[in-house]
Structure formats: structure tokens, C-alpha cells
PDB file of C-alpha atoms in Angstrom:
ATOM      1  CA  UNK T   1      57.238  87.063  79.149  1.00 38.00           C
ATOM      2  CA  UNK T   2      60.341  86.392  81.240  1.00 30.00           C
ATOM      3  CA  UNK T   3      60.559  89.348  82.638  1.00 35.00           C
ATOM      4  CA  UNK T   4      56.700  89.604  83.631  1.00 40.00           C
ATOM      5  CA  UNK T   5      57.623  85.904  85.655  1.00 37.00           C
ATOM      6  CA  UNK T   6      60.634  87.106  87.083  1.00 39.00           C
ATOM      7  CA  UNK T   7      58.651  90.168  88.701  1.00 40.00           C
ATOM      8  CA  UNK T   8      55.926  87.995  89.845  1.00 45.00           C
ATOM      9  CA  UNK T   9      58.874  85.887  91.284  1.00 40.00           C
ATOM     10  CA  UNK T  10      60.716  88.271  93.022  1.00 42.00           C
ATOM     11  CA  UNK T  11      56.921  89.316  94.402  1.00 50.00           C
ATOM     12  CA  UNK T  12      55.877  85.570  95.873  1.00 52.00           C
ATOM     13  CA  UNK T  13      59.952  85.165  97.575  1.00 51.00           C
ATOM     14  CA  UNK T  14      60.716  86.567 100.855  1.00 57.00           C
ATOM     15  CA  UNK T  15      61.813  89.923 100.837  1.00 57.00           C
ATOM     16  CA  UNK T  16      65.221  88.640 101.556  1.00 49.00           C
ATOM     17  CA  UNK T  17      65.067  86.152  98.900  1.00 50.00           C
ATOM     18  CA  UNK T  18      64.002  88.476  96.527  1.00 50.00           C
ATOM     19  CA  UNK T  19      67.134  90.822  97.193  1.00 48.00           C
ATOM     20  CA  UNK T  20      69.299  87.357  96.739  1.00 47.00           C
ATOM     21  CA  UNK T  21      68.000  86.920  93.682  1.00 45.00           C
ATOM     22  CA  UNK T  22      68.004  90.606  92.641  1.00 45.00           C
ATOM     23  CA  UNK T  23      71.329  91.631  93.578  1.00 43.00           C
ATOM     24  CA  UNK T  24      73.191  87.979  94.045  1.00 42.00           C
ATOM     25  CA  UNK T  25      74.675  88.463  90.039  1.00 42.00           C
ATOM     26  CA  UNK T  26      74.762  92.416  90.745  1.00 48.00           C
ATOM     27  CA  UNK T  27      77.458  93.027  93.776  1.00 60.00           C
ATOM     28  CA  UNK T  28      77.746  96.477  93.085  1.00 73.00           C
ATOM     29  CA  UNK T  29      74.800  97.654  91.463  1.00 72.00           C
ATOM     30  CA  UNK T  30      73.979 101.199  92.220  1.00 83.00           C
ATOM     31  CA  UNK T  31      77.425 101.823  94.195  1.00 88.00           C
ATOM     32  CA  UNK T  32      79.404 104.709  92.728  1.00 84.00           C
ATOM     33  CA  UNK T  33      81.881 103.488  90.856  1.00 85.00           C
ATOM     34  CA  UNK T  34      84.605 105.519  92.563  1.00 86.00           C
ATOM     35  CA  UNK T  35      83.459 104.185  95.924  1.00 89.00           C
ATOM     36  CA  UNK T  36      83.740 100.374  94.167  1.00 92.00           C
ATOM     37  CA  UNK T  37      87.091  99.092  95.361  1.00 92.00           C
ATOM     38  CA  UNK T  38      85.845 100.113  99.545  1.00 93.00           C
ATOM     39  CA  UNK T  39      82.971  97.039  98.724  1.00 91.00           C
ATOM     40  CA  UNK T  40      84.610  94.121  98.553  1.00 94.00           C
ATOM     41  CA  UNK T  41      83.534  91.123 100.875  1.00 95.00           C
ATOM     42  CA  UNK T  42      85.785  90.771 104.673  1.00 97.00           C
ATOM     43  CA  UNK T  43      85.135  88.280 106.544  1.00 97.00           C
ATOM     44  CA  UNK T  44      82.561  88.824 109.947  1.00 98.00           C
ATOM     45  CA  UNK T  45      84.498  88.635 113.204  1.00 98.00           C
ATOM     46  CA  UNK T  46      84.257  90.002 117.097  1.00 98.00           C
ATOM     47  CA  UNK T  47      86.220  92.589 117.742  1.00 98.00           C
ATOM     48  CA  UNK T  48      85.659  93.252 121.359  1.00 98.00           C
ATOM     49  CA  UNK T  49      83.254  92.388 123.965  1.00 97.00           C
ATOM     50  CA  UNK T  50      79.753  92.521 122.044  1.00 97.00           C
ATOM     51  CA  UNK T  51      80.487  94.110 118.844  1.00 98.00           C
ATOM     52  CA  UNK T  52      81.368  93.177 115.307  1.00 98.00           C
ATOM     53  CA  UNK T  53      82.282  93.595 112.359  1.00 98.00           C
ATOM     54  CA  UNK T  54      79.757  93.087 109.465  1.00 98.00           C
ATOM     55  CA  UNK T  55      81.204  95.408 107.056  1.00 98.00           C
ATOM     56  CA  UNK T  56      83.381  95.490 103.564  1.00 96.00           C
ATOM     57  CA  UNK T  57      86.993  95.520 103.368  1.00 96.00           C
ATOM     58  CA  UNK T  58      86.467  99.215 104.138  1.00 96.00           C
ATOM     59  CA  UNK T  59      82.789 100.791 104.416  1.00 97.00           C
ATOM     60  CA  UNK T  60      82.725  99.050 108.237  1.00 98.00           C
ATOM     61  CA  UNK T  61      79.559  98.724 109.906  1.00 98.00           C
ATOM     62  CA  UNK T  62      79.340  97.580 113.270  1.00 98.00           C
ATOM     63  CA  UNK T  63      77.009  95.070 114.837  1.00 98.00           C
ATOM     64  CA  UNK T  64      76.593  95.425 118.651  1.00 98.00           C
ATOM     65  CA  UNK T  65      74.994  92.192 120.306  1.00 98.00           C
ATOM     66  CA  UNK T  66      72.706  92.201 123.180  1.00 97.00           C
ATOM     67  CA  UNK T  67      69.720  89.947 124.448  1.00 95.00           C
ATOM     68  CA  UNK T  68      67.612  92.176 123.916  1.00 97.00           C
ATOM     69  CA  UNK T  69      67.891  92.833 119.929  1.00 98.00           C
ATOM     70  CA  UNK T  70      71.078  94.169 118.472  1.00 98.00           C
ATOM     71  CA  UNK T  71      72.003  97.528 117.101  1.00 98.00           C
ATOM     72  CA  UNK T  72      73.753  97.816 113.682  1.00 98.00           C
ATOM     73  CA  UNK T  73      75.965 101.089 113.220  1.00 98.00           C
ATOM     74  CA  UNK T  74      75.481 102.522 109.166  1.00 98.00           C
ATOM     75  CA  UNK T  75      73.510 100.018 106.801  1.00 98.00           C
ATOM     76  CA  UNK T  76      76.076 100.491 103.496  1.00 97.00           C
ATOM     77  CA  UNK T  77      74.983 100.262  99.732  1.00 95.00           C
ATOM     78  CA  UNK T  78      71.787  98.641  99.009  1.00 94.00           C
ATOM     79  CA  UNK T  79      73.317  96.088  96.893  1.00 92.00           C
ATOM     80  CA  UNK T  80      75.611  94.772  99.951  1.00 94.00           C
ATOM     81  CA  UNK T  81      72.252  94.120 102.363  1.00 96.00           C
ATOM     82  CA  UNK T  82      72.248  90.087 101.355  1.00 96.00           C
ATOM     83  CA  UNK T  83      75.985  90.224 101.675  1.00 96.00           C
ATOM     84  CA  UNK T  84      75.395  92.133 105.398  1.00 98.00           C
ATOM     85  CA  UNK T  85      72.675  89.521 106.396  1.00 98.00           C
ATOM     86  CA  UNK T  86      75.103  86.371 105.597  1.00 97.00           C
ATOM     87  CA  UNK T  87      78.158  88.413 107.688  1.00 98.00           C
ATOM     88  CA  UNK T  88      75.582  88.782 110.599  1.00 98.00           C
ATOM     89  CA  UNK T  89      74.274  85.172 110.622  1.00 98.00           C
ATOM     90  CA  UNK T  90      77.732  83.699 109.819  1.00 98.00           C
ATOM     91  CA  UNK T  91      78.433  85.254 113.884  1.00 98.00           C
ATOM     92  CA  UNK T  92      75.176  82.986 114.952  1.00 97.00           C
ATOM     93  CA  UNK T  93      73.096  86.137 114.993  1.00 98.00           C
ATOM     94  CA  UNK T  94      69.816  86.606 113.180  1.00 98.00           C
ATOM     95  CA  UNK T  95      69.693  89.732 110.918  1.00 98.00           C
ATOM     96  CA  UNK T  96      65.951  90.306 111.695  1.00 98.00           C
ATOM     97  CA  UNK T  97      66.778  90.415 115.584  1.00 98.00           C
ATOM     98  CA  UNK T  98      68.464  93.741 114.373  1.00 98.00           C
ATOM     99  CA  UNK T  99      66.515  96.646 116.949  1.00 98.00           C
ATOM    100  CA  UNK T 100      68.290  99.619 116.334  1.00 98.00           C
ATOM    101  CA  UNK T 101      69.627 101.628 113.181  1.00 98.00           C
ATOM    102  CA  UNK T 102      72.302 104.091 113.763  1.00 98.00           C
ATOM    103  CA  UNK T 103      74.750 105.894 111.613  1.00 98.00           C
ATOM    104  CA  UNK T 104      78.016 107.489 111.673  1.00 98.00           C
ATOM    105  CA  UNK T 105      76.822 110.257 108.545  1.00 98.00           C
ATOM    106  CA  UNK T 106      74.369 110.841 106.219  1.00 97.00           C
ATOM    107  CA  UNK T 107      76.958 110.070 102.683  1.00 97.00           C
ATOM    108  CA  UNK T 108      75.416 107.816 100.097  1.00 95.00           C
ATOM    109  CA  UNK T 109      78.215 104.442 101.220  1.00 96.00           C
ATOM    110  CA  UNK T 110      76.817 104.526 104.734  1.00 97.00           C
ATOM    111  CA  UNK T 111      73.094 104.726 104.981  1.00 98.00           C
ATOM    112  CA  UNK T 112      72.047 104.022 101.261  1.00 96.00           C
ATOM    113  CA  UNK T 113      70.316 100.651 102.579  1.00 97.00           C
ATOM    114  CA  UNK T 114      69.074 102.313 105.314  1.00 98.00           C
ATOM    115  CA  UNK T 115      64.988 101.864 103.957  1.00 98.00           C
ATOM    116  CA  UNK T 116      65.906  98.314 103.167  1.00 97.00           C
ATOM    117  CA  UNK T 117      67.627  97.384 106.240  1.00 98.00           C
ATOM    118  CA  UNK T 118      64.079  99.129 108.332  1.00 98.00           C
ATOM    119  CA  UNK T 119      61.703  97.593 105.910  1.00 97.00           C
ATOM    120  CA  UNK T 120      63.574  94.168 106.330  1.00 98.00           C
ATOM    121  CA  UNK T 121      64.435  93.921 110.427  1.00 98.00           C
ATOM    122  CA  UNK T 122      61.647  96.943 111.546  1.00 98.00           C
ATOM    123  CA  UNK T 123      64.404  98.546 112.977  1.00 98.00           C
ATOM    124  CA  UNK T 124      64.011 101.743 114.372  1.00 98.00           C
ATOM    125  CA  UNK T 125      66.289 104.007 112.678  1.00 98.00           C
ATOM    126  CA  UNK T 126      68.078 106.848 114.953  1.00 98.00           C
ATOM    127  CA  UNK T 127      70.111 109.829 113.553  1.00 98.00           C
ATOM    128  CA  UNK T 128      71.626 112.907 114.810  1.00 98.00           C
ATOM    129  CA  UNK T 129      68.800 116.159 113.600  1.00 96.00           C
ATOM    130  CA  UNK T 130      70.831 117.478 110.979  1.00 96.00           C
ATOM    131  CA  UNK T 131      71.726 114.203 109.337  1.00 97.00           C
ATOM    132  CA  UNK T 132      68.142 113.050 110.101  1.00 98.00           C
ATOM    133  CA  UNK T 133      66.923 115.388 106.797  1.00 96.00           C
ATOM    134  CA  UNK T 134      69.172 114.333 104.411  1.00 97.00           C
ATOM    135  CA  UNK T 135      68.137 110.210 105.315  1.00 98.00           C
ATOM    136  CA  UNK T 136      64.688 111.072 104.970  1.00 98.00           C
ATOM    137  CA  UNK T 137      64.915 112.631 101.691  1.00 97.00           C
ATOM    138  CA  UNK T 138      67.070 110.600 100.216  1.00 97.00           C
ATOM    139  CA  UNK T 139      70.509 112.588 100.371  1.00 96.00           C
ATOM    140  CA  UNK T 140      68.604 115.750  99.210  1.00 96.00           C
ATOM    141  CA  UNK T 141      70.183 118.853 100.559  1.00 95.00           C
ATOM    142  CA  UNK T 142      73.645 117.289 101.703  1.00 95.00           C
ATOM    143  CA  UNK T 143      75.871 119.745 101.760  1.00 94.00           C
ATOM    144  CA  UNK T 144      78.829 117.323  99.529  1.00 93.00           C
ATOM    145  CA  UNK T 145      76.500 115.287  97.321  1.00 93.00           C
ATOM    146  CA  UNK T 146      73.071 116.918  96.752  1.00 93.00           C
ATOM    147  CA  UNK T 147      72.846 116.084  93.054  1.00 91.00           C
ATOM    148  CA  UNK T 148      75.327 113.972  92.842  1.00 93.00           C
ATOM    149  CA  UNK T 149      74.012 110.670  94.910  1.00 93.00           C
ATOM    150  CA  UNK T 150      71.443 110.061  96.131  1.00 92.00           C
ATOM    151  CA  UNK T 151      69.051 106.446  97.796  1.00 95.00           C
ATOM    152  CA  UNK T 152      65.854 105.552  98.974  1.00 96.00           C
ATOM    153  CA  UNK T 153      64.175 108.095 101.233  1.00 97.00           C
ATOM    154  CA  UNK T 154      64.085 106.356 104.535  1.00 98.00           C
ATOM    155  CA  UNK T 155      62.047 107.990 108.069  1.00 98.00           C
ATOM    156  CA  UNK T 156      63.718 108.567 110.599  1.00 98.00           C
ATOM    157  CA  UNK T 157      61.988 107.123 113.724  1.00 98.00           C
ATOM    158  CA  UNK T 158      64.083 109.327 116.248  1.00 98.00           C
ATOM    159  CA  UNK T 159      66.197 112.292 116.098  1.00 98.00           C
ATOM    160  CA  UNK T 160      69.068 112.922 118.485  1.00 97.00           C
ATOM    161  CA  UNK T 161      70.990 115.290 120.161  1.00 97.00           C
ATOM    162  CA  UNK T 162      74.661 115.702 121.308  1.00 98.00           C
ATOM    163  CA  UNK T 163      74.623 113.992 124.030  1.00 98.00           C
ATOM    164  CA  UNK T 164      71.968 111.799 124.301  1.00 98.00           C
ATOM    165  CA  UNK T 165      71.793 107.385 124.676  1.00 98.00           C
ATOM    166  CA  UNK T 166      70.692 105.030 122.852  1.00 98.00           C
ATOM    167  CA  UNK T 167      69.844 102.071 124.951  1.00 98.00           C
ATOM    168  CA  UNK T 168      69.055  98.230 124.699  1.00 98.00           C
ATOM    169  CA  UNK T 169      69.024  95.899 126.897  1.00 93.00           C
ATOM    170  CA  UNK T 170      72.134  96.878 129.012  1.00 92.00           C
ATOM    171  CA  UNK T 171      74.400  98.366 126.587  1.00 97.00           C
ATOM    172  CA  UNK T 172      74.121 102.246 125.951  1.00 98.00           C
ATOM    173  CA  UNK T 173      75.765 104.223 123.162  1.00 98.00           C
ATOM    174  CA  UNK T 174      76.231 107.972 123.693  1.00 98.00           C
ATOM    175  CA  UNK T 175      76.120 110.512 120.645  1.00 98.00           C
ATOM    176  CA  UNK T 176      78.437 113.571 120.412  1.00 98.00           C
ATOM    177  CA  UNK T 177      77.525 115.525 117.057  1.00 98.00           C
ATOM    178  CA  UNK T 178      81.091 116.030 115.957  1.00 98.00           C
ATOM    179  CA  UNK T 179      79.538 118.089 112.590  1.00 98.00           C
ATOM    180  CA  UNK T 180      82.757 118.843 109.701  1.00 98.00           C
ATOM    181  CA  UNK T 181      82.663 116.073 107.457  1.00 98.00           C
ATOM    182  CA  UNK T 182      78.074 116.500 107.442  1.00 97.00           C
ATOM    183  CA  UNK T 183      76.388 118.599 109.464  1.00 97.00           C
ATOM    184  CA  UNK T 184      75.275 115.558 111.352  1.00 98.00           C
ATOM    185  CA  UNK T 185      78.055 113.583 111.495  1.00 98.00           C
ATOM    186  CA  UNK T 186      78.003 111.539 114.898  1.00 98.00           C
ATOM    187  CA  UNK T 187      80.616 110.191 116.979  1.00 98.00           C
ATOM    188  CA  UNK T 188      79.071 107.612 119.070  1.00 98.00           C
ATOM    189  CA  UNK T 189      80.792 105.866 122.186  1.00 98.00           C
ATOM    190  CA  UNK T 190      80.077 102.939 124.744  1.00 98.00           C
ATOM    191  CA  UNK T 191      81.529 100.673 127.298  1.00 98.00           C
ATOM    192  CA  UNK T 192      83.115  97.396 126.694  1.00 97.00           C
ATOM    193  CA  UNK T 193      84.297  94.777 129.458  1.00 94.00           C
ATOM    194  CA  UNK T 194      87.414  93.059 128.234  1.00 92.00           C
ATOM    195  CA  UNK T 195      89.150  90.171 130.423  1.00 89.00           C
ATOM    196  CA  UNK T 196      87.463  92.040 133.903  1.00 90.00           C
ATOM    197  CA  UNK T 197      88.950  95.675 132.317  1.00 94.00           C
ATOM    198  CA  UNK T 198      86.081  98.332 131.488  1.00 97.00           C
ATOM    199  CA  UNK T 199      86.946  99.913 128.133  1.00 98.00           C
ATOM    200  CA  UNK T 200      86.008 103.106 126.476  1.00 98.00           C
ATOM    201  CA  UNK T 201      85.041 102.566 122.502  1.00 98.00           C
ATOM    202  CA  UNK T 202      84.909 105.270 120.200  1.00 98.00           C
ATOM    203  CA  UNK T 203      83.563 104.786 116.760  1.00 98.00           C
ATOM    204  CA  UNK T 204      84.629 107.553 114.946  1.00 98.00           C
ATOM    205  CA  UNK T 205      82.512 109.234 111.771  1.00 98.00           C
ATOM    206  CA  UNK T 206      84.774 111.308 109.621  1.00 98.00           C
ATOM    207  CA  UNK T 207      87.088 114.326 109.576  1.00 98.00           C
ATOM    208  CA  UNK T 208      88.045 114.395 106.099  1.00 97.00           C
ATOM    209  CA  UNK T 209      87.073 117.181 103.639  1.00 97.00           C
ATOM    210  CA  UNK T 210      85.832 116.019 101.078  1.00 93.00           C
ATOM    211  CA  UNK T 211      87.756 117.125  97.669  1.00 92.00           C
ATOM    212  CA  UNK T 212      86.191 120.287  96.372  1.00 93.00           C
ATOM    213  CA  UNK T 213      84.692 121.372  99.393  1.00 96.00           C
ATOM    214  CA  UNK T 214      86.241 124.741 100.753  1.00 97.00           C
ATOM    215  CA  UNK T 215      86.089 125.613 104.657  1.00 98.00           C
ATOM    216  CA  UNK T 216      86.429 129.493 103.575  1.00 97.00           C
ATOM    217  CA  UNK T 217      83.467 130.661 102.257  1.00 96.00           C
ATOM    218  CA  UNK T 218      81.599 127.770 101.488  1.00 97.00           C
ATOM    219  CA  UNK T 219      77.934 128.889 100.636  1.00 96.00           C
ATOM    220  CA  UNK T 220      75.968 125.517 101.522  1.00 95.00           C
ATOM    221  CA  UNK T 221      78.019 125.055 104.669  1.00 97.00           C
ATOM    222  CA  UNK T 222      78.793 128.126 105.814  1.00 97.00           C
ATOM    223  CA  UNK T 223      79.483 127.248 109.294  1.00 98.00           C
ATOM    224  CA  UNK T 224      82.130 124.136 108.072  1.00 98.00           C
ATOM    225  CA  UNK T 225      85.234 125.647 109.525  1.00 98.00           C
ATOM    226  CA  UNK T 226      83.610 126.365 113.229  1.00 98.00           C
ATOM    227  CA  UNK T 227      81.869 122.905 113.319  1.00 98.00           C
ATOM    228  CA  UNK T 228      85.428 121.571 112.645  1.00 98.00           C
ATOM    229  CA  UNK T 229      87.009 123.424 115.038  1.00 98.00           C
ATOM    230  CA  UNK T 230      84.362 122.467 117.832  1.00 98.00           C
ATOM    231  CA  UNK T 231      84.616 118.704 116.628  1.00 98.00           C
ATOM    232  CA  UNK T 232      88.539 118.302 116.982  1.00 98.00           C
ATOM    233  CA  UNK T 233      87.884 119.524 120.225  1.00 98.00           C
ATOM    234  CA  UNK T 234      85.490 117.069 121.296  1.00 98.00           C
ATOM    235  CA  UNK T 235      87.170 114.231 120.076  1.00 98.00           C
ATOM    236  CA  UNK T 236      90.568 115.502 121.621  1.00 98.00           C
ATOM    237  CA  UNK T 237      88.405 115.053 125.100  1.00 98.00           C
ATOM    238  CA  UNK T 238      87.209 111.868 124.646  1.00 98.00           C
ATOM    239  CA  UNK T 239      88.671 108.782 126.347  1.00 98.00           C
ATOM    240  CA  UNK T 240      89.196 106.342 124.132  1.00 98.00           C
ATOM    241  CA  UNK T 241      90.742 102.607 124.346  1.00 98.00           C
ATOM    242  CA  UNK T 242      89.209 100.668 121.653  1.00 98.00           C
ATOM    243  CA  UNK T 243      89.607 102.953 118.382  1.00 98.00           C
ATOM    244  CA  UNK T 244      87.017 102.517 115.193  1.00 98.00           C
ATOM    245  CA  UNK T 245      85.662 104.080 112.904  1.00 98.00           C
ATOM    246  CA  UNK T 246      83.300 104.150 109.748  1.00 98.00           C
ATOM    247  CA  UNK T 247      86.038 103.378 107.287  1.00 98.00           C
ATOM    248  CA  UNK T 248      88.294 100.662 107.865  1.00 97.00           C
ATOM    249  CA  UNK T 249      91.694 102.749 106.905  1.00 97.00           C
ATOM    250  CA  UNK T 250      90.888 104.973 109.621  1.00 98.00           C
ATOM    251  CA  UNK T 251      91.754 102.453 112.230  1.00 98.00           C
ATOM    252  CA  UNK T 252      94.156 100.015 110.757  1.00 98.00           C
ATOM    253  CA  UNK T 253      91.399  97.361 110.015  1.00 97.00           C
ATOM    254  CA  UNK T 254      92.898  94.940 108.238  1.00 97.00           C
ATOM    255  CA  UNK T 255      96.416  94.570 109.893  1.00 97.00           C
ATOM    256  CA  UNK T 256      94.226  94.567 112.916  1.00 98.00           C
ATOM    257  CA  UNK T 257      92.274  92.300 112.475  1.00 97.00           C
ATOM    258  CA  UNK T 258      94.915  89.790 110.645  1.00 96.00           C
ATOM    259  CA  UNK T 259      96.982  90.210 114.044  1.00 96.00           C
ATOM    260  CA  UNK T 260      93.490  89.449 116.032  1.00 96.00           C
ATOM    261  CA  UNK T 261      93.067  85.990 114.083  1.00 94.00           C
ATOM    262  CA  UNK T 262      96.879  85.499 114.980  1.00 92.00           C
ATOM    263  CA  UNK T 263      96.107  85.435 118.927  1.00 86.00           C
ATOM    264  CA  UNK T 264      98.349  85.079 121.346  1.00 79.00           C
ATOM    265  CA  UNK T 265      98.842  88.591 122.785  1.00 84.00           C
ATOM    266  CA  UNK T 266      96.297  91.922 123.719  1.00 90.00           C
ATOM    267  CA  UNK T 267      93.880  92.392 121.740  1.00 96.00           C
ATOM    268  CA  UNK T 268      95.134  94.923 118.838  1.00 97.00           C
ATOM    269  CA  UNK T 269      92.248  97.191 118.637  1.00 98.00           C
ATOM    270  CA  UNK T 270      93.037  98.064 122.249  1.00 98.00           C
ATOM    271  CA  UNK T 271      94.518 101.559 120.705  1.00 98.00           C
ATOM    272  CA  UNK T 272      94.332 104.744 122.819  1.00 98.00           C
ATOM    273  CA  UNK T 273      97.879 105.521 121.020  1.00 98.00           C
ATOM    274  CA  UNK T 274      96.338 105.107 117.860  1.00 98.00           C
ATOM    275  CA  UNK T 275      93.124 107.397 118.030  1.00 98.00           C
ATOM    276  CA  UNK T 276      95.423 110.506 119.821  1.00 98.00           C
ATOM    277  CA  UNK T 277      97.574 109.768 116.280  1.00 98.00           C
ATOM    278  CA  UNK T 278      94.906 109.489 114.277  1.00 98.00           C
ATOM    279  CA  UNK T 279      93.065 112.924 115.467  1.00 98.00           C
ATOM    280  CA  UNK T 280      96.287 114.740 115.119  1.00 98.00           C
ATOM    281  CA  UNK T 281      96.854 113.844 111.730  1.00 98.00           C
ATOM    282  CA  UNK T 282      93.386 114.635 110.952  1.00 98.00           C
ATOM    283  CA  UNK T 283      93.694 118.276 112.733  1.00 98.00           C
ATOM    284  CA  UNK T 284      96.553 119.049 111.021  1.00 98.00           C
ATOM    285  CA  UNK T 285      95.475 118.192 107.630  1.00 98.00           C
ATOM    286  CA  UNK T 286      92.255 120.298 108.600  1.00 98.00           C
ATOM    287  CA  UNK T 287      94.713 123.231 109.654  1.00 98.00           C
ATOM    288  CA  UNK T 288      96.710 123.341 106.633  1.00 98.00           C
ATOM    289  CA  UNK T 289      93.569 123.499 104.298  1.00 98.00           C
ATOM    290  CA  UNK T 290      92.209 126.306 106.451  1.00 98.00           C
ATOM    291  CA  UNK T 291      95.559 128.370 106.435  1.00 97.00           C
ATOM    292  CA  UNK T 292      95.958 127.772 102.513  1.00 97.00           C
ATOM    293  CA  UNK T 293      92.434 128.898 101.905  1.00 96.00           C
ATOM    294  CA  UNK T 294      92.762 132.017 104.062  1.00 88.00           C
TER     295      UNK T 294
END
């Protein structure tokens, strides 16, 4: 009897509501529990120009403002969405105003909400073609995970290609498939204008790989170790000033943004150094797992 009026609750509530009430007790319902300790609540912030930070204390997801609708980069577990629509209206923004879907690769703690994040705003969710498969099937088929973890189907309304924009309003983000960590993974990049400075941002996807996963003879990704090699290269080339990425370790998050709150000086994601450090480190690691597997 209770449980036939709490379904005809959650059915009469808006569908925001209804994922309050559903998931407000359950924080981390259906998040792996390896993957637990990167979804802990952070505080919402600007970073830089027009984007934010709406993420976790470490799965980030980025929310780029415009008048024209905003885009949000990776939608995180399904669990998190009420926690991702109070981070997003706690910056004055209104989560249904959201346009534009991206993501930085198709793994289960980036785009697991991506159905109820579309369903929710009517977003129109973009992702790089190989990646595109493994969101509309629910991570079916990922190279890493299939079997393992998996989410809610979710269509893909476009499909893009290196190289192409995303546009609204007057901001533009530009894809460069930088495949290694998925076959899709995408590194996307824009132009922010800081104190009369133009800026190039680079949010970066991912070049670990993953434990288990072999660049020598791997049978469901055979090509790993070329896509790799072509993807250091690419990121090598790109200018970058303001460095982030879709985990919050990768960039120095946290010190970051505790030095941000601090004020008083430049702006600490300002970090060409950084990224040139942080692609280094991540091509060598890549290079000895290569050479010990050859």
C-alpha cells in the first residue's frame, strides 16, 4: 500500500521533484562503489570567463553560460542530477536553460545521467561518432566496461567529427577526437576573454589506461596504441592557457580553486605550465606501458 502511493507520488511531482525525492536519501545509488569517494558534493563556482564548475570533488563537469542557453560538458551519475541542478542554480542559472549536452568520454561516471539530463532540460546531446554508440546503447560495446557498467540508453541527437564546432549564441567549442582512453574520447577547446586577454581553454578527456587494459594486442581495441600515439600528438599542438579536464586531479582542482576563493593575484587556472606537465607525465606513463608490454 505504501509503496503503490509512493509510485503514484513520484508520478503526480515534477520530474525534478520526483528525482529529489527518489535519490535525496540515496546519494550514491547506482554509482560503482569504487568510483564512490570521486562523488562527493564541491561547491559551484566560476572559473573563468563563462564557465563553471558544477561537478563533484572530482567527476568535474563544466557549465558554459551564454544568452542564448548554456552548454553542460559530461552529465555524471544519475543519482548526482538533483545535486547538479542545485550547483547550477546556486550560480543564478536555471538548469532547464541547459541547450547543449557534450561529453569528454563515453565511461559510466561521465554520461550515466546523460537520458535524464535530455529528458529533463531537452538538451540536445552531441558526441564524438565512436563514443556516440556506446551512449546510445547504454555503455554496450565499450571497449573497458562492456559488461561491467552500464546506464540508460540515451540518443544521440548529433554526431561529430574531429574538428568540428559546437556553437551557441557566441561561444564555440571545437572537438579534436583525441581516441586512447575510448575510442571517442574528445578533447574539446574554446576561447575565453579574461581582464581584456583572449585565452585558449582546453578541457581535457583522459589519457590514462585503464588497469587491465593492454596497448599490445588488445583484441577489442586493436588500434589503442596508434590512437594514443596520434592523441599525445594532438594535444602536444594545442595552445592551451586555461588547463581542465574531466577529473578534477588532472588539473589541480581543489588547490585551485581554494587559491581562486583566496583572490588577490592571477587567476590560478591560468596554467599553460601545467597542461605541457601534465601531457608529459601522461606520455611517459603511456611509453613505459608500451615498452614493458613489447
Amino acid at each position: 500500500m505504501l509503496a503503490a502511493a509512493g509510485s503514484r507520488l513520484l508520478r503526480i511531482l515534477p520530474p525534478w521533484l520526483a528525482l529529489l525525492v527518489l535519490y535525496g536519501c540515496l546519494p550514491q545509488a547506482g554509482v560503482p562503489y569504487a568510483m564512490r569517494r570521486w562523488n562527493r558534493p564541491f561547491p559551484p563556482y566560476r572559473v573563468i570567463g563563462n564557465i563553471h564548475y558544477v561537478g563533484t570533488n572530482e567527476i568535474a563537469q563544466f557549465l558554459i553560460a551564454t544568452p542564448a542557453g548554456h552548454i553542460l560538458i559530461d552529465s555524471g551519475f544519475e543519482a548526482s542530477v538533483p545535486r547538479l541542478r542545485e550547483n547550477v542554480e546556486k550560480l543564478g542559472y536555471r538548469f532547464e536553460d541547459i541547450r547543449i549536452l557534450l561529453s569528454s568520454h563515453a565511461h559510466i561516471d561521465h554520461v550515466q545521467a546523460h537520458a535524464t539530463v535530455r529528458r529533463l532540460t531537452g538538451a540536445q546531446v552531441i558526441a564524438s561518432a565512436p563514443d556516440a554508440r556506446f551512449i546510445a546503447a547504454g555503455g554496450k560495446g565499450e571497449t573497458v566496461y562492456d559488461g561491467v557498467y552500464a546506464w540508460t540508453p540515451c540518443p544521440v541527437d548529433r554526431e561529430i567529427r574531429d574538428g568540428d564546432q559546437v556553437t551557441l549564441g557566441t561561444t564555440a567549442l571545437t572537438a579534436h577526437l583525441t581516441p586512447g582512453h575510448t575510442t571517442g574520447a574528445t578533447t574539446w577547446t574554446m576561447k575565453v576573454t579574461d581582464h581584456g586577454r583572449s585565452l585558449d581553454v582546453v578541457f581535457f578527456p583522459s589519457a590514462n589506461v585503464n588497469p587491465g587494459v593492454r596497448l599490445v594486442g588488445n583484441v577489442r581495441y586493436p588500434a589503442i596504441a596508434a590512437d594514443f600515439e596520434r592523441s599525445f600528438a594532438t594535444w602536444k599542438a594545442l595552445p592551451c592557457d586555461v588547463f581542465l579536464g574531466s577529473h578534477g586531479e588532472f588539473f589541480g582542482m581543489q588547490d585551485k580553486y581554494a587559491r581562486l576563493a583566496e583572490g588577490g593575484g592571477a587567476n590560478p587556472f591560468i596554467d599553460p605550465d601545467g597542461y605541457r606537465r601534465f601531457v608529459a607525465q601522461a606520455e611517459q606513463r603511456f611509453r613505459e606501458q608500451l615498452a614493458s608490454e613489447r
